[in-house]
Amino acid sequence: TIDAITTLLSYICAQLECARWTDSDQLTSTAALISSMRSSLIYLREQAEYVSFEVFLEESTKPFSSLIETGGGQSLTGFLRRVALIKESFCYLRRQNEMSLPEALRAFGELNGGCAAEESIQRAYQQYCDRFEQYMAERNSPRDHPKILFRDWSVQFKQTELPQILARVAAVWAIAVSTDVSSTGKFFKPHCVQILCVLKLLGVDAGTTGVPKHLAQVLTGQGKSLILALIAAVLALTGHYVQIGCYNEYLVKRDGGEFEEFYKLLGVSDVIKYGTFEDMANAVVAPEVDGKRMELRTFVQDMILSYGGGSRPKKPKPQVRANSVLLMDEVDVFFTKEYYGNVYCPASFLYVPGLAEIQVRIWNEVHARDLRDTHKVTAAIQRFIGTPLFTERANFAEFRNKATPFDLLIYDGTKHVRRSYTCKELFDEHLQTMASNAIEVETNTANHRDYKLSPEGVITHRVKEKYENRTFIQYYCIFHYFRLKQGSYTTFVSPSGFNYGYLNVACGSLSYAMLPKAYPLILGVTGTLTALHPHEKAAISQLYDITRTSLMPSFFGCSRLAYDPATNFTKLSTKSHWLAKIFTHVLVALGESTSRSVLVFFRDEATLEEFRAQFSGQLARLQVLTENSAQQAQITGQAGVPGTVTLATRAMGRGVDFRSSVAVEKAGGVHVIQTFFSLDVKEERQIRGRTARKDNRGSYELVLWEEDLRANGLGGETYAELEVARAQLVAREGGSIAKGIEQRGQDHRTTMQYLQGFFE
């Protein structure tokens, strides 16, 4: 053991001394290395079980030696990814064979009321295992596979060919991620529950030709991302285009980056795409013609500004084709009102000569001259446009005087309809909106915190809790930019975009609910399938024709979460008492020796900052994690270190891996405090799932403020009473969402017809 520790210390020194990156990156990489080594120390006690000290020393140190020698591929990102895999390997490699398929099938049957076609699953799994070991031994490069679309997969193909394709795919992944641990002769491999889930979702147990639409519940920490990646690879190799839909950009970047090299090794990276639900909607209005994306925004811009001209392009290829498959990660999020009940509104931003000068003038009329009447502001601007003071008068007049009319989609208060405009009519209408927005920005300070300048000097707008520079509501961003910048304005910051000087022209409305309907095959995973509400279940079966669902067992056995909703529940009447109680419970959870770590989830960033301002001086290791945090991976990596308190917004309560150290595990694991009551029980379960992941220990509690509950339409003295109130609220919202889907669907179709009008 002493020799092993001495060797590990020498690797730390070697990492500190190498001049591979900047000093800051060097410290980051070394800290990650130390954290990984620290997690491995608990396994040094196994020395007595080894028949050879040399084997023990090799398994304890050689993965780190491999990492240090190669430098993680010479990039900090690569180094951190590999050191995280080494850290995970010490536990995972010891447990990856703990559960057999018969045990998994027995647990599956208990959760699902039996396991149909169990023999076919067992045969396919055995085929997979035999081929996997063969491919791992051969280390051959991937070969071509038959291009057969899922609807034509025969029972025989699914029983014989499919397991072989899956085995080859899994072997490529195993070899790729085992770069360092393979130095000891061991490899990562998908565990049996993951393979069982893949086989179920790909219809191996279906006794008919084809693959039915199917959703599976995979609990937090069980490897949903790998399940989707394996399915995507199998589908891509058999001739499919795969869209993997995630609910936020963090997961898109994380999972897309994690599996990028894997897909390249298989030669399928061009036909597998990760994207947010917003990305999926945006792609619908950017069809492909002759290999080039033709965006609705561009069509509208060219039509208004009379660019391009010439003949219309030919009809585009369908965005979703017969070989398209939609894989949905955390599919339950899609059915929340933020997506399923909502719309995506594309817009075209037209840069018009002289408009930047006009918008500055509008702000001066409102801010400097104190005009508070929309008509007076617009009248002043109309006079200004006709004077020599307007330096771009000639160029702007050329735009404004264009006589050719054009059709735009506008919302008439109930639905989207076509309306004919000239450039003068369009400008005059938007001038009214600009003046109104400028006055509101000047007089209504309540929304000021929703806008801020990025470090590059770009105006950003808060969407939920994340500040973005790609979401614009009318012209508010422009006048908030003027308010914040106070002179020395910059119209365009490359590559981020315009701060001002544009017309914001709406291009219709797309219903999120309509997006999946076009896909001939939908497969998805989530950690909270059993928590779906009645209207969500109805949408799954009736709107999308998804008739198969599966609840996958936990590979790691029973949860080790310490939580009792009756006792781990506190409600305070005043805000000051509520914040103080949160702080007190943080200290209690940390313990006198600060041997545990704590995650505190807040409803929004404003409340989080209020808590931090009041108590940060009394917490030695405090960090903040929001969607706006630049170093998210580093923050999550430190969240499980003893004595660390991480304040996080609700968005960080799903899909983010917080890993605890050995010392924290010994003390009881990570403690989670949720400071608000989720209006959707699925969100609550996800936040609770940030601790006690896999077979780790952990605890959870709710500390709530009475006024916050009332503001969200909830009342009750106990968790049970709040649960009843929540169910009633969700039922009412479900009915409202269902009614809105029909009209939003009509707007969706109107927008698509409008787009098609630009083609031959």
Tab-separated table of C-alpha atoms in Angstrom, residues 446-614:
chain	number	residue	atom	x	y	z
A	446	ALA	CA	-39.183	45.430	-12.513
A	447	ASN	CA	-37.812	43.682	-15.607
A	448	HIS	CA	-34.373	45.286	-15.590
A	449	ARG	CA	-32.742	42.283	-13.942
A	450	ASP	CA	-33.822	40.100	-16.867
A	451	TYR	CA	-31.305	41.824	-19.145
A	452	LYS	CA	-27.552	42.222	-18.910
A	453	LEU	CA	-24.485	42.741	-21.066
A	454	SER	CA	-22.206	39.800	-21.724
A	455	PRO	CA	-18.438	40.209	-21.224
A	456	GLU	CA	-18.204	40.738	-25.003
A	457	GLY	CA	-20.668	43.620	-24.826
A	458	VAL	CA	-23.687	41.777	-26.244
A	459	ILE	CA	-27.142	42.276	-24.790
A	460	THR	CA	-28.574	39.094	-23.277
A	461	HIS	CA	-32.067	38.251	-22.093
A	462	ARG	CA	-32.930	35.830	-19.325
A	463	VAL	CA	-34.910	32.825	-20.537
A	464	LYS	CA	-35.977	30.878	-17.449
A	465	GLU	CA	-32.709	31.278	-15.532
A	466	LYS	CA	-30.228	31.390	-18.408
A	467	TYR	CA	-29.099	34.588	-20.103
A	468	GLU	CA	-29.165	34.157	-23.886
A	469	ASN	CA	-28.405	36.385	-26.847
A	470	ARG	CA	-30.624	34.557	-29.310
A	471	THR	CA	-34.099	35.127	-27.869
A	472	PHE	CA	-35.720	38.477	-28.643
A	473	ILE	CA	-39.152	39.747	-27.680
A	474	GLN	CA	-40.090	42.651	-29.937
A	475	TYR	CA	-37.484	45.398	-29.319
A	476	TYR	CA	-36.935	45.215	-25.576
A	477	CYS	CA	-33.372	43.937	-25.955
A	478	ILE	CA	-32.415	46.987	-28.020
A	479	PHE	CA	-33.569	49.534	-25.474
A	480	HIS	CA	-32.207	47.592	-22.530
A	481	TYR	CA	-28.896	47.618	-24.389
A	482	PHE	CA	-29.046	51.418	-24.619
A	483	ARG	CA	-30.041	51.620	-20.950
A	484	LEU	CA	-27.114	49.479	-19.826
A	485	LYS	CA	-24.472	50.776	-22.236
A	486	GLN	CA	-25.191	54.499	-21.797
A	487	GLY	CA	-23.362	55.596	-24.922
A	488	SER	CA	-20.568	54.249	-27.160
A	489	TYR	CA	-23.019	51.837	-28.746
A	490	THR	CA	-21.914	48.957	-30.979
A	491	THR	CA	-24.480	47.640	-33.437
A	492	PHE	CA	-22.777	44.311	-34.144
A	493	VAL	CA	-20.415	42.163	-32.080
A	494	SER	CA	-18.913	39.268	-34.037
A	495	PRO	CA	-19.843	36.455	-33.944
A	496	SER	CA	-22.658	36.961	-31.440
A	497	GLY	CA	-24.924	39.213	-33.489
A	498	PHE	CA	-26.689	42.568	-33.507
A	499	ASN	CA	-27.368	44.689	-30.455
A	500	TYR	CA	-29.586	47.041	-32.445
A	501	GLY	CA	-30.253	48.243	-35.971
A	502	TYR	CA	-32.652	45.486	-37.021
A	503	LEU	CA	-36.317	44.859	-37.711
A	504	ASN	CA	-37.669	41.878	-35.773
A	505	VAL	CA	-40.106	40.232	-38.197
A	506	ALA	CA	-42.080	37.235	-36.948
A	507	CYS	CA	-42.166	34.166	-39.195
A	508	GLY	CA	-45.034	32.188	-37.726
A	509	SER	CA	-45.366	29.675	-34.932
A	510	LEU	CA	-44.378	26.033	-34.531
A	511	SER	CA	-46.044	23.785	-31.975
A	512	TYR	CA	-43.576	21.670	-30.022
A	513	ALA	CA	-46.324	19.075	-29.707
A	514	MET	CA	-46.368	18.633	-33.492
A	515	LEU	CA	-42.619	18.010	-33.881
A	516	PRO	CA	-42.455	14.322	-32.857
A	517	LYS	CA	-45.550	13.394	-34.875
A	518	ALA	CA	-43.586	13.462	-38.119
A	519	TYR	CA	-41.130	10.783	-36.964
A	520	PRO	CA	-42.033	7.227	-37.972
A	521	LEU	CA	-40.225	5.864	-34.902
A	522	ILE	CA	-39.950	7.406	-31.440
A	523	LEU	CA	-37.907	5.814	-28.670
A	524	GLY	CA	-37.183	7.493	-25.370
A	525	VAL	CA	-35.851	7.189	-21.848
A	526	THR	CA	-36.610	9.054	-18.656
A	527	GLY	CA	-36.083	8.628	-14.955
A	528	THR	CA	-39.681	9.447	-14.048
A	529	LEU	CA	-42.017	7.541	-16.360
A	530	THR	CA	-44.161	6.412	-13.437
A	531	ALA	CA	-44.736	10.050	-12.437
A	532	LEU	CA	-46.406	11.074	-15.702
A	533	HIS	CA	-49.743	12.817	-15.265
A	534	PRO	CA	-52.963	11.567	-16.903
A	535	HIS	CA	-52.917	14.178	-19.689
A	536	GLU	CA	-49.278	13.308	-20.438
A	537	LYS	CA	-50.073	9.604	-20.635
A	538	ALA	CA	-52.983	10.399	-22.937
A	539	ALA	CA	-50.710	12.401	-25.237
A	540	ILE	CA	-48.199	9.555	-25.394
A	541	SER	CA	-50.761	6.969	-26.398
A	542	GLN	CA	-53.223	9.045	-28.430
A	543	LEU	CA	-51.208	11.828	-30.071
A	544	TYR	CA	-47.974	9.918	-30.691
A	545	ASP	CA	-49.272	6.348	-30.765
A	546	ILE	CA	-46.662	5.131	-28.271
A	547	THR	CA	-48.171	1.995	-26.803
A	548	ARG	CA	-45.163	0.267	-25.210
A	549	THR	CA	-43.516	1.314	-21.961
A	550	SER	CA	-40.980	-0.474	-19.775
A	551	LEU	CA	-39.698	0.108	-16.264
A	552	MET	CA	-36.060	-0.938	-16.046
A	553	PRO	CA	-34.741	-2.308	-12.734
A	554	SER	CA	-31.872	-0.683	-10.885
A	555	PHE	CA	-28.526	-2.280	-11.593
A	556	PHE	CA	-27.299	-1.055	-8.220
A	557	GLY	CA	-30.083	-2.496	-6.096
A	558	CYS	CA	-32.231	-0.583	-3.630
A	559	SER	CA	-31.780	3.136	-3.125
A	560	ARG	CA	-29.735	4.232	-0.112
A	561	LEU	CA	-31.482	7.589	0.155
A	562	ALA	CA	-32.433	8.775	3.631
A	563	TYR	CA	-35.715	10.641	3.206
A	564	ASP	CA	-39.091	10.649	4.919
A	565	PRO	CA	-41.563	13.201	3.501
A	566	ALA	CA	-43.332	13.407	6.842
A	567	THR	CA	-40.255	14.388	8.845
A	568	ASN	CA	-37.797	15.821	6.297
A	569	PHE	CA	-40.169	18.693	5.609
A	570	THR	CA	-40.077	22.211	7.050
A	571	LYS	CA	-42.279	25.207	6.249
A	572	LEU	CA	-41.564	28.749	7.462
A	573	SER	CA	-43.931	31.716	7.546
A	574	THR	CA	-41.456	34.551	6.913
A	575	LYS	CA	-38.710	34.908	4.356
A	576	SER	CA	-36.027	35.786	6.888
A	577	HIS	CA	-36.823	32.719	8.991
A	578	TRP	CA	-36.898	30.567	5.854
A	579	LEU	CA	-33.449	31.674	4.673
A	580	ALA	CA	-32.050	31.318	8.185
A	581	LYS	CA	-33.504	27.818	8.477
A	582	ILE	CA	-31.883	26.800	5.183
A	583	PHE	CA	-28.533	28.016	6.504
A	584	THR	CA	-29.012	26.199	9.811
A	585	HIS	CA	-29.854	22.956	8.036
A	586	VAL	CA	-26.785	23.344	5.825
A	587	LEU	CA	-24.594	23.541	8.931
A	588	VAL	CA	-26.322	20.557	10.526
A	589	ALA	CA	-25.871	18.485	7.372
A	590	LEU	CA	-22.185	19.381	7.082
A	591	GLY	CA	-21.616	18.202	10.634
A	592	GLU	CA	-19.116	19.455	13.163
A	593	SER	CA	-16.233	17.954	11.204
A	594	THR	CA	-17.647	19.218	7.866
A	595	SER	CA	-17.268	15.710	6.499
A	596	ARG	CA	-20.312	15.862	4.221
A	597	SER	CA	-21.220	18.097	1.294
A	598	VAL	CA	-24.526	19.871	0.630
A	599	LEU	CA	-26.469	20.823	-2.502
A	600	VAL	CA	-29.082	23.559	-2.075
A	601	PHE	CA	-31.556	24.027	-4.930
A	602	PHE	CA	-33.402	27.333	-5.357
A	603	ARG	CA	-36.339	28.210	-7.577
A	604	ASP	CA	-34.456	31.040	-9.285
A	605	GLU	CA	-31.117	32.793	-9.396
A	606	ALA	CA	-32.402	35.899	-7.614
A	607	THR	CA	-33.298	33.930	-4.479
A	608	LEU	CA	-30.019	32.054	-4.670
A	609	GLU	CA	-28.086	35.319	-4.778
A	610	GLU	CA	-30.076	36.692	-1.860
A	611	PHE	CA	-29.114	33.664	0.227
A	612	ARG	CA	-25.482	33.878	-0.855
A	613	ALA	CA	-25.243	37.577	-0.029
A	614	GLN	CA	-26.518	36.919	3.474
